[in-house]
mmCIF file of C-alpha atoms and ligand atoms in Angstrom:
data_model
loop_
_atom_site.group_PDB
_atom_site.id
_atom_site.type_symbol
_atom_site.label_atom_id
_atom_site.label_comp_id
_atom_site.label_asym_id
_atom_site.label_seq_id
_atom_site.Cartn_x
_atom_site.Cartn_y
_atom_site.Cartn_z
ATOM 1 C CA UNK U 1 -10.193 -21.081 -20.534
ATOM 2 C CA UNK U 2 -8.186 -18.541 -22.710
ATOM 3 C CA UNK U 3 -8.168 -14.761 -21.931
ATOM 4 C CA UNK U 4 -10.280 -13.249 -24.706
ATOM 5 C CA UNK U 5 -10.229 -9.405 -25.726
ATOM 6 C CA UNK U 6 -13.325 -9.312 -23.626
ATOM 7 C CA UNK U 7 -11.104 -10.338 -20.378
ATOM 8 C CA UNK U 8 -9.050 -7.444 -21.018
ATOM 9 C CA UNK U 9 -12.277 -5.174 -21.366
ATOM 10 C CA UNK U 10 -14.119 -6.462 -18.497
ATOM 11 C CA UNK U 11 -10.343 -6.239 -16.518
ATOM 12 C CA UNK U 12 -10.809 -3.508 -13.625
ATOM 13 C CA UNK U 13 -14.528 -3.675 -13.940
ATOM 14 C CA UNK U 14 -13.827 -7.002 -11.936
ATOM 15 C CA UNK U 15 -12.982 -4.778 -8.864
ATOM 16 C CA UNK U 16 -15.718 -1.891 -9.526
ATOM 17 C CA UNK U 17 -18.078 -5.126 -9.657
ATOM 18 C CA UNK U 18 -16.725 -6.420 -6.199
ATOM 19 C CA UNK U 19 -16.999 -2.778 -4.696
ATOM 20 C CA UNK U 20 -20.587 -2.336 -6.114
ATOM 21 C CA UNK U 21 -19.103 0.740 -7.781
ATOM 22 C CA UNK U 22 -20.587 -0.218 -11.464
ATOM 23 C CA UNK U 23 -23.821 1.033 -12.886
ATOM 24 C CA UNK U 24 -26.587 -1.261 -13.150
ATOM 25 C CA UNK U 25 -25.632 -1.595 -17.117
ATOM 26 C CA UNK U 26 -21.752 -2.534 -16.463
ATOM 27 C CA UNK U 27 -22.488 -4.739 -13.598
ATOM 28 C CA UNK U 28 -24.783 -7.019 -15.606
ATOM 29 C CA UNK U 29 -22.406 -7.013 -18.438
ATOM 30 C CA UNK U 30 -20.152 -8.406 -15.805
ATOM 31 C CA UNK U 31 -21.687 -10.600 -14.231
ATOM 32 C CA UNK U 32 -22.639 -12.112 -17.226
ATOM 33 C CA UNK U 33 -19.421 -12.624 -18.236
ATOM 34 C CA UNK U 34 -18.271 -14.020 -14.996
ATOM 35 C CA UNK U 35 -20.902 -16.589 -14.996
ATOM 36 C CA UNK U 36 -19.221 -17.405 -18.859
ATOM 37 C CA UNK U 37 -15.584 -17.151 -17.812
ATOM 38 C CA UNK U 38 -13.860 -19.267 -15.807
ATOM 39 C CA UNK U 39 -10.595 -17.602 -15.527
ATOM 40 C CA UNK U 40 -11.953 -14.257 -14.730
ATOM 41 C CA UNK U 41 -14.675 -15.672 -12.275
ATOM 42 C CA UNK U 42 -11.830 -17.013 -10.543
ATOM 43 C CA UNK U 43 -9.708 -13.921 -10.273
ATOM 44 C CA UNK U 44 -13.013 -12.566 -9.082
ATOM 45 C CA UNK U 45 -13.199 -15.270 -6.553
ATOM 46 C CA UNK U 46 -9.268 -14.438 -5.440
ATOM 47 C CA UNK U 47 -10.024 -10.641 -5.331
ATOM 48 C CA UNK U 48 -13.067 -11.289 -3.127
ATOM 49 C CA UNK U 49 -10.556 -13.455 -0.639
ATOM 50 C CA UNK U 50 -8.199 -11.073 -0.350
ATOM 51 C CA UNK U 51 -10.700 -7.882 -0.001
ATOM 52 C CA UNK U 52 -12.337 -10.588 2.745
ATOM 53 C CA UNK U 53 -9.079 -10.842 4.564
ATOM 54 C CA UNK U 54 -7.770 -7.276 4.187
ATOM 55 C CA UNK U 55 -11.180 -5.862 5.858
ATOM 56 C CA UNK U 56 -10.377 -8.045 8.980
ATOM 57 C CA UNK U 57 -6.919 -7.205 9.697
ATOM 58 C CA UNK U 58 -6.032 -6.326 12.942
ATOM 59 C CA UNK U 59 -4.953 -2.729 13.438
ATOM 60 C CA UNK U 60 -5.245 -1.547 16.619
ATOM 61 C CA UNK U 61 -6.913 1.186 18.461
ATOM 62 C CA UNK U 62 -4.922 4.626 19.721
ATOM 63 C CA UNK U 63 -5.440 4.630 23.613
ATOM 64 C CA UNK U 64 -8.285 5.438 24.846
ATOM 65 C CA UNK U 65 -7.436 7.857 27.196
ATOM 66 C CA UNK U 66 -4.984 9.814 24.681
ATOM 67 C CA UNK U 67 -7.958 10.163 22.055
ATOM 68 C CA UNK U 68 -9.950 11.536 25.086
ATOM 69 C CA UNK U 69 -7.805 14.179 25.653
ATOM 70 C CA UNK U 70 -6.952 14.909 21.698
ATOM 71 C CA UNK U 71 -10.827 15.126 21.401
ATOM 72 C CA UNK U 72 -11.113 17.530 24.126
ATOM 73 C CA UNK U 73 -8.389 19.415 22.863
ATOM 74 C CA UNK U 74 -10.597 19.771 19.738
ATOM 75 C CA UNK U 75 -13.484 21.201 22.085
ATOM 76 C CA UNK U 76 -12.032 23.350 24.442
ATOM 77 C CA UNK U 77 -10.105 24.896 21.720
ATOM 78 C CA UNK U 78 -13.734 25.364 20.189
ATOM 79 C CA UNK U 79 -14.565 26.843 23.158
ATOM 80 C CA UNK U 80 -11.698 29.345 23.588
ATOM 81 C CA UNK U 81 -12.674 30.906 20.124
ATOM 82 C CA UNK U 82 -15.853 31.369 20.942
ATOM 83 C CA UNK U 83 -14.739 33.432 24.609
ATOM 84 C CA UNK U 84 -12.139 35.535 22.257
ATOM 85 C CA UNK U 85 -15.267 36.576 19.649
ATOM 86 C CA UNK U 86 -17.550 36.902 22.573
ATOM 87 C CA UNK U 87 -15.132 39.452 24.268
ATOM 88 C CA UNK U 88 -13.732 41.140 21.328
ATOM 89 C CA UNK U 89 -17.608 42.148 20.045
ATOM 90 C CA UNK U 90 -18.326 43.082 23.616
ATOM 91 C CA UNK U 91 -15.522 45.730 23.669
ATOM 92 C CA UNK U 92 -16.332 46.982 20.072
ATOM 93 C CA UNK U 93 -19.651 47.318 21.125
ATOM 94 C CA UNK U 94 -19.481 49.208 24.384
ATOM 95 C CA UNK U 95 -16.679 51.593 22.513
ATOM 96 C CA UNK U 96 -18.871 52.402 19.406
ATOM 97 C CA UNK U 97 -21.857 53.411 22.003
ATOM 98 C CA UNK U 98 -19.299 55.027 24.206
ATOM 99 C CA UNK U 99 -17.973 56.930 21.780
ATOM 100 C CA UNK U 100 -21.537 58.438 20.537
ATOM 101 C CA UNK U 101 -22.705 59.370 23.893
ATOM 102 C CA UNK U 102 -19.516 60.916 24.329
ATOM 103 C CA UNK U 103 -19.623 62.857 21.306
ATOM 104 C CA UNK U 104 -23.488 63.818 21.824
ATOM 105 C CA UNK U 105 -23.025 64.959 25.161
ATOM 106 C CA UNK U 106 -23.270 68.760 25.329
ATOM 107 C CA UNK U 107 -21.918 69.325 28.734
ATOM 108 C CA UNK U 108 -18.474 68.615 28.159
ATOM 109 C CA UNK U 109 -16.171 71.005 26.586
ATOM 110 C CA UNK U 110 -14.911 70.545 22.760
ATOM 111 C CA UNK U 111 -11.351 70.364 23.924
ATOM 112 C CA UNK U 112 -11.786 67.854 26.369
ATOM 113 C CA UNK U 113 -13.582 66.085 24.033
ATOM 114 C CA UNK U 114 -10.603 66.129 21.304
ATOM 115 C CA UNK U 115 -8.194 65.271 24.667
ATOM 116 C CA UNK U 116 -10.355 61.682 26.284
ATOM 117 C CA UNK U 117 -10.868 60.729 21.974
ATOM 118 C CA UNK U 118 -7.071 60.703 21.681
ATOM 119 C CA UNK U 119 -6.150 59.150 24.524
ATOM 120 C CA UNK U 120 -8.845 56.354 24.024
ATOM 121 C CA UNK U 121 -8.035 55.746 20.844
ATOM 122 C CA UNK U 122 -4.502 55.614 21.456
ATOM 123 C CA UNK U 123 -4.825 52.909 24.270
ATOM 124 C CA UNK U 124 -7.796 51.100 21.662
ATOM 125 C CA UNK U 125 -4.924 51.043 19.321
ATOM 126 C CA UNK U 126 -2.153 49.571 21.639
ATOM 127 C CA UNK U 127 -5.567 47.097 22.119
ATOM 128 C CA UNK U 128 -5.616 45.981 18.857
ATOM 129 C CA UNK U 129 -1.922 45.830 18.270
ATOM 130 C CA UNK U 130 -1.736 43.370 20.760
ATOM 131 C CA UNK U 131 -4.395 41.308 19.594
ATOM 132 C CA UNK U 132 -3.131 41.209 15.675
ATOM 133 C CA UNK U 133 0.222 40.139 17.434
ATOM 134 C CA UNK U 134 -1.299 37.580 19.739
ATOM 135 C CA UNK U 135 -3.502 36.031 16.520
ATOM 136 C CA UNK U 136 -0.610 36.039 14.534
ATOM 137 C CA UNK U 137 1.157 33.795 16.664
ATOM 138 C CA UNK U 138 -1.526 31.562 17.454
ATOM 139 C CA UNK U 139 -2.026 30.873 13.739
ATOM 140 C CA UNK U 140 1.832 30.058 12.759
ATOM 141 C CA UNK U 141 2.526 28.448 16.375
ATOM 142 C CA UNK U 142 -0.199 25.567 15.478
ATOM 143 C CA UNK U 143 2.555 23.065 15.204
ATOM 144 C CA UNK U 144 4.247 23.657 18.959
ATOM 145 C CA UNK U 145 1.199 24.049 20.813
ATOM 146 C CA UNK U 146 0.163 19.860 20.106
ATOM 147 C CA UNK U 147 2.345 18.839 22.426
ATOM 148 C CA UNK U 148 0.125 18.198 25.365
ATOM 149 C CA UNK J 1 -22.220 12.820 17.808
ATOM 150 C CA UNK J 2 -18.966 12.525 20.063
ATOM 151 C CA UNK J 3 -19.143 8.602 19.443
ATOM 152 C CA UNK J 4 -18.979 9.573 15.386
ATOM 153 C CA UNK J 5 -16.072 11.960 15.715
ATOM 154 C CA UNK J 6 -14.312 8.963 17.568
ATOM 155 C CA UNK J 7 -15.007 6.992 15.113
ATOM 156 C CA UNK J 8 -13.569 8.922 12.591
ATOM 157 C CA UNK J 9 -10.623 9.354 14.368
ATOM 158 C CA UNK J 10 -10.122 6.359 15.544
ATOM 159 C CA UNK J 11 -9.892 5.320 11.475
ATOM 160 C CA UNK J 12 -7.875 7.748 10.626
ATOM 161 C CA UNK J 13 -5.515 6.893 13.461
ATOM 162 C CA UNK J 14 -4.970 3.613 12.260
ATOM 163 C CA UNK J 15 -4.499 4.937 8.525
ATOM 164 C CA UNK J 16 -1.543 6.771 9.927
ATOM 165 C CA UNK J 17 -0.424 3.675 11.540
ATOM 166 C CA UNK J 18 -0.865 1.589 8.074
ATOM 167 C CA UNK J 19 1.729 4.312 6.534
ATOM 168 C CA UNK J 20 3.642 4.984 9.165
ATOM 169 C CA UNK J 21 4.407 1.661 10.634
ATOM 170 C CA UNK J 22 4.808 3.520 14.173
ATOM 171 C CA UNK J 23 2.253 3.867 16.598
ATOM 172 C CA UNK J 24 4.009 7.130 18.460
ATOM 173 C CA UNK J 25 4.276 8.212 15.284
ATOM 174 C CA UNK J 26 0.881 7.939 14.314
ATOM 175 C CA UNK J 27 -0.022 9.506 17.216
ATOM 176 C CA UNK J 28 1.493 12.502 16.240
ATOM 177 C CA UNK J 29 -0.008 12.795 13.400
ATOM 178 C CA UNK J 30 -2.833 12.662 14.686
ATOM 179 C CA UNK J 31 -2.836 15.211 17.412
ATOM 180 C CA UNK J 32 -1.011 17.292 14.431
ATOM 181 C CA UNK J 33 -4.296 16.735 12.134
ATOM 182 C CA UNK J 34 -6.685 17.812 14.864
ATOM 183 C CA UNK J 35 -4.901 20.819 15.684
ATOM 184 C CA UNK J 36 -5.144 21.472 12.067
ATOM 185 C CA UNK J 37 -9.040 20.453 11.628
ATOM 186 C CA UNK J 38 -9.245 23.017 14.333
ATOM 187 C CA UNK J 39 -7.301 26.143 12.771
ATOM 188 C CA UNK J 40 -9.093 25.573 9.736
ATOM 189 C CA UNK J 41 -11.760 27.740 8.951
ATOM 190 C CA UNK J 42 -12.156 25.439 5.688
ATOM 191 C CA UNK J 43 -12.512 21.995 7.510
ATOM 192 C CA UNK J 44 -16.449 20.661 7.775
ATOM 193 C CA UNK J 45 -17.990 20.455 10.718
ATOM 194 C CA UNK J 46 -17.283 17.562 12.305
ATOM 195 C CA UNK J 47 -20.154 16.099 12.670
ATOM 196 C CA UNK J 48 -21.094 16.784 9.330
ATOM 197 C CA UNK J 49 -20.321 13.479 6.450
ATOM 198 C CA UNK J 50 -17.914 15.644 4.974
ATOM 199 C CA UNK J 51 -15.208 15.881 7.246
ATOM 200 C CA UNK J 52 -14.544 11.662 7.293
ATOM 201 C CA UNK J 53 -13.042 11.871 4.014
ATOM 202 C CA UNK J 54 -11.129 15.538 4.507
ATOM 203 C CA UNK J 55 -9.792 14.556 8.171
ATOM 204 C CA UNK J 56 -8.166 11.482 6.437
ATOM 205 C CA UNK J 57 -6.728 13.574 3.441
ATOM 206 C CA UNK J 58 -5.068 15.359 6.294
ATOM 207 C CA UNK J 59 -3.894 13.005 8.149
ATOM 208 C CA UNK J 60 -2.593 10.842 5.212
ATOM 209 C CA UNK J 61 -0.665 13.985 3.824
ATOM 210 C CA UNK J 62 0.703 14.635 7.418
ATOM 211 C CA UNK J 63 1.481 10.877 7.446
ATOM 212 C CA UNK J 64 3.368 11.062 4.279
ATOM 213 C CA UNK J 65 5.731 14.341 4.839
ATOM 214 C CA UNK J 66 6.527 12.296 8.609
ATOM 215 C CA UNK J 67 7.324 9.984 6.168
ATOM 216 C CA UNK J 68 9.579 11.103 4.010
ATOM 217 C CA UNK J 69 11.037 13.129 6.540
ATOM 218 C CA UNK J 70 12.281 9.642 8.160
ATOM 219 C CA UNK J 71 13.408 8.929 4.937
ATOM 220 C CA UNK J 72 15.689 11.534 5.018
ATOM 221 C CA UNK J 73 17.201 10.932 7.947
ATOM 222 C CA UNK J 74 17.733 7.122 7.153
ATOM 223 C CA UNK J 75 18.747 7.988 3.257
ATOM 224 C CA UNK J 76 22.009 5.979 4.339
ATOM 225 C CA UNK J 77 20.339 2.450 4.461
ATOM 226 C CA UNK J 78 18.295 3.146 1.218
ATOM 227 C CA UNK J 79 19.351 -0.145 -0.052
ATOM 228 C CA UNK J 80 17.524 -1.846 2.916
ATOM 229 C CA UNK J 81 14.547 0.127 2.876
ATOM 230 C CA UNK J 82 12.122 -2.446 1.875
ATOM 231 C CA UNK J 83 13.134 -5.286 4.639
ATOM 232 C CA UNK J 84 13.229 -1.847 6.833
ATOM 233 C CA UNK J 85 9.324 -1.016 6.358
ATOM 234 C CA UNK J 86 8.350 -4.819 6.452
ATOM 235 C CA UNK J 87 9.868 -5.191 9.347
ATOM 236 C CA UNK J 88 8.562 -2.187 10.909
ATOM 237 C CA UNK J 89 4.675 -2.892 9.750
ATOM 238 C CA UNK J 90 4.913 -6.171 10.936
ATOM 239 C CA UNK J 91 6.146 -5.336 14.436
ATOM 240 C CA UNK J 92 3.751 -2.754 15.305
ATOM 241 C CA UNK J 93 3.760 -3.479 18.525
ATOM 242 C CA UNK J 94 4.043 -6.471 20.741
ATOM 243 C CA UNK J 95 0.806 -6.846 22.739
ATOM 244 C CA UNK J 96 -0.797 -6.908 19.462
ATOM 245 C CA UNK J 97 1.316 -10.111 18.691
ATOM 246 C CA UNK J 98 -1.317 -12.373 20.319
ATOM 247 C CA UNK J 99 -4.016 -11.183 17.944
ATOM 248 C CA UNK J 100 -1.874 -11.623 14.827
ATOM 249 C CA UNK J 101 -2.963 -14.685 13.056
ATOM 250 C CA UNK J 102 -0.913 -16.036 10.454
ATOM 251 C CA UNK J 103 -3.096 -14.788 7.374
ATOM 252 C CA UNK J 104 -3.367 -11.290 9.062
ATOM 253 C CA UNK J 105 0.348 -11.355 8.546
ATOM 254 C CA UNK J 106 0.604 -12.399 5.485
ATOM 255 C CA UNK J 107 -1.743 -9.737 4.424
ATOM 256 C CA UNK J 108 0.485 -7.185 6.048
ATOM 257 C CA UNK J 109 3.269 -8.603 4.785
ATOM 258 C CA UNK J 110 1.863 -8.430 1.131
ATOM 259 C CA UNK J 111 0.409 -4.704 1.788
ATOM 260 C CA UNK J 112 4.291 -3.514 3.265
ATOM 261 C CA UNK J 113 5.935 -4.788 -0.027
ATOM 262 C CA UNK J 114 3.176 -2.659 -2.340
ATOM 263 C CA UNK J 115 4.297 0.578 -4.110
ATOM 264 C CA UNK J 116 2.582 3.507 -1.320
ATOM 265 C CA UNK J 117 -0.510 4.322 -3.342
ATOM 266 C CA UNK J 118 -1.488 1.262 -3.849
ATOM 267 C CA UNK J 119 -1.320 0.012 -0.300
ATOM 268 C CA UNK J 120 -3.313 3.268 0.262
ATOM 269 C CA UNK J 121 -5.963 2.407 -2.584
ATOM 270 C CA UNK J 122 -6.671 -1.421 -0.588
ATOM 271 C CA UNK J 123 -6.478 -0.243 2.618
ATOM 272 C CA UNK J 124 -8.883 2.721 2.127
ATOM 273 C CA UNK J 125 -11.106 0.799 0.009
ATOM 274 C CA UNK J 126 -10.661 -2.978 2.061
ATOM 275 C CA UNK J 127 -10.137 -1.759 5.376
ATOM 276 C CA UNK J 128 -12.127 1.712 5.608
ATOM 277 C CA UNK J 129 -14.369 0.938 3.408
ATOM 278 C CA UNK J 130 -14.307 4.342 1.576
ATOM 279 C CA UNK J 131 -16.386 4.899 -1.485
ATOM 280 C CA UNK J 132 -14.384 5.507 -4.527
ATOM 281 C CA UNK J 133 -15.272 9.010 -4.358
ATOM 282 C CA UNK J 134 -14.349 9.227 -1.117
ATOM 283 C CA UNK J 135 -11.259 7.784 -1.996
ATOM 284 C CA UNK J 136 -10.436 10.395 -4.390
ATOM 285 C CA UNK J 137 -10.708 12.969 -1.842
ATOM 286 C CA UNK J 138 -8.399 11.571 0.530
ATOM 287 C CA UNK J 139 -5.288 10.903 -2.393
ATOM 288 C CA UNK J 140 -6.177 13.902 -4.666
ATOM 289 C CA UNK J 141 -6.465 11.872 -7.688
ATOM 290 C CA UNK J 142 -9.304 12.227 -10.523
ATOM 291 C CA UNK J 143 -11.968 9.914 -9.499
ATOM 292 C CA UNK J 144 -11.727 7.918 -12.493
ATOM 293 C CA UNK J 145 -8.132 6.607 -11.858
ATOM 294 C CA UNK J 146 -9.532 4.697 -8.217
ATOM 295 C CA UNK J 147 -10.750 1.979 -9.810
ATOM 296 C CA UNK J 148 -7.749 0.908 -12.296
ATOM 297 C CA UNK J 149 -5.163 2.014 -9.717
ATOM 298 C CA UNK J 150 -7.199 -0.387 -7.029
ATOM 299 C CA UNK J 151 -7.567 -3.120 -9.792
ATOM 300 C CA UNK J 152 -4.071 -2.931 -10.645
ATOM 301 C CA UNK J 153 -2.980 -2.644 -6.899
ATOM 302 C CA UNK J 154 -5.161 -5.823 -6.025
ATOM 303 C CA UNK J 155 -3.988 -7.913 -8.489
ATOM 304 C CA UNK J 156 -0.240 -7.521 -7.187
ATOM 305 C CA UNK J 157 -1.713 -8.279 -4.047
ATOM 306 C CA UNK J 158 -2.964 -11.178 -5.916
ATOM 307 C CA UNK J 159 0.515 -12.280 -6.939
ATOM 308 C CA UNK J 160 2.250 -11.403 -3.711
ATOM 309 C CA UNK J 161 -0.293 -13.703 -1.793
ATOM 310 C CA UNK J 162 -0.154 -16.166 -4.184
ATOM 311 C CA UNK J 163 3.517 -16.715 -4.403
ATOM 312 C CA UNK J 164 3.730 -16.931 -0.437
ATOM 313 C CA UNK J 165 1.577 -19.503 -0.416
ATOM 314 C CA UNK J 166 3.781 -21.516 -2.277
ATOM 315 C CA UNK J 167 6.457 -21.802 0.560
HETATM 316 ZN ZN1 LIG W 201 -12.949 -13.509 -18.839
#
């Protein structure tokens, strides 16, 4: 049977048809036609073949054992972040109500007051400096740490 | 859950493998990916049905700059290239040998001589069995170019097959 302009309309609405990708509308249209059209029903036919044999190829699995530990990887490291925001709220915590008691507490002397702030917050400082640094490199180090 | 997430992984392990030919190499990629699904503050949860499609868009870009960084290394025997990646998709590995029937290897052999995307389009749509939304994700194309780009990609499939059948 010839191609008619129809062929060349219905064309990639063969494969949308074989995925069940069509709405209702388009897939009756097509299947209509199929039922009509030999040469298209056949190309159908091939597609179908081939989609059959491509879905059963033989790829195989990654080991076992090295997707266990690439899965784990993806756990513990779930894990670790959740220890870092655990501490890192702890220590903001107990510093914000340290701070306030400290502040509120009449007994001490102004001066010693200014004195214990500034050296706290010089060591909280060095604190966070070190942590910036440390997330820093975690984030742009991604790509060396893999290697297990 | 954890059986799910293998699952996934599993898939888009052997997606790497379909591109890359390699199975080291896919492994790399992979372990590369997950590291990356796990920096990500973007990436879905992964037990959630987004993160199928996005873990594969990953991995398949990762699989393609692994890619054509090979290439680059190898530009010297760029008028081979095509025998080169046959060769290396069909000998994936030799335990698998056994398993290979003969129309498994034709297949492969058909799929290895396709332009990249369209391998990608049949195996993601054949072999996955991705949605053509899904589909879109994973290449970054407009969802309305899957199903002409597949079409067109099957029927050279069509003719590759075809003509092999011959001899
Ligand atoms: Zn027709």
């Amino acid at each position: 049977m010839k191609n008619t302009s129809l062929c060349e309309h219905i064309g990639e609405q063969i494969s949308g048809f074989l995925d069940g990708e069509l709405s209702q509308q388009e897939s009756q249209r097509v299947s209509v036609h199929l039922s009509q059209c030999e040469s298209c029903s056949q190309t159908y036919e091939q597609l179908k073949q081939i989609q059959g044999a491509v879905s059963q190829a033989y790829y195989p699995n990654m080991e076992q054992q090295k997707m266990n530990a690439v899965l784990q990887d993806l756990t513990s490291k779930r894990m670790f972040d959740f220890a870092w925001f655990a501490i890192v709220s702890g220590v903001l915590i107990s510093v914000v109500f340290g701070v306030y008691h400290f502040w509120l507490d009449s007994s001490i002397p102004l001066y010693s007051k200014v004195v214990m702030s500034l050296i706290w917050g010089g060591g909280i400082g060095l604190f966070l400096t070190v942590l910036r640094q440390r997330l820093i490199i975690s984030k742009t180090d991604k790509y060396n740490k893999v290697d297990l | 859950m954890q059986d799910t997430l293998a699952k996934v992984t599993q898939g888009a392990f052997k997606l790497a493998l379909q591109i890359l030919g390699q199975t080291a190499d896919a492994q790399d990629v992979l372990q590369d990916s997950v590291s990356i699904a796990i920096v990500h503050k973007s990436a879905p949860k992964s037990s959630s049905v987004d993160f199928k499609p996005w873990f594969y868009r990953v991995v398949r870009n990762k699989s393609i700059d692994k890619l054509r960084e090979q290439k680059r290394h190898q530009s010297d025997e760029f008028d081979d290239h095509v025998d080169h990646e046959l060769d290396s998709k069909l000998a994936l590995d030799p335990e698998q040998a056994a398993e290979t029937t003969q129309l498994n290897l034709k297949i492969k052999a058909a799929l290895a001589v396709l332009p990249q995307q369209q391998r990608e389009l049949v195996l993601l749509k054949d072999y996955h069995q991705m949605s053509y939304l899904e589909i879109a994700e994973v290449l970054d194309i407009p969802k309305g170019t899957v199903m002409s780009g597949l079409h067109r990609a099957r029927l050279a499939l069509k003719t590759l097959l075809t003509e092999t059948v011959g001899d």
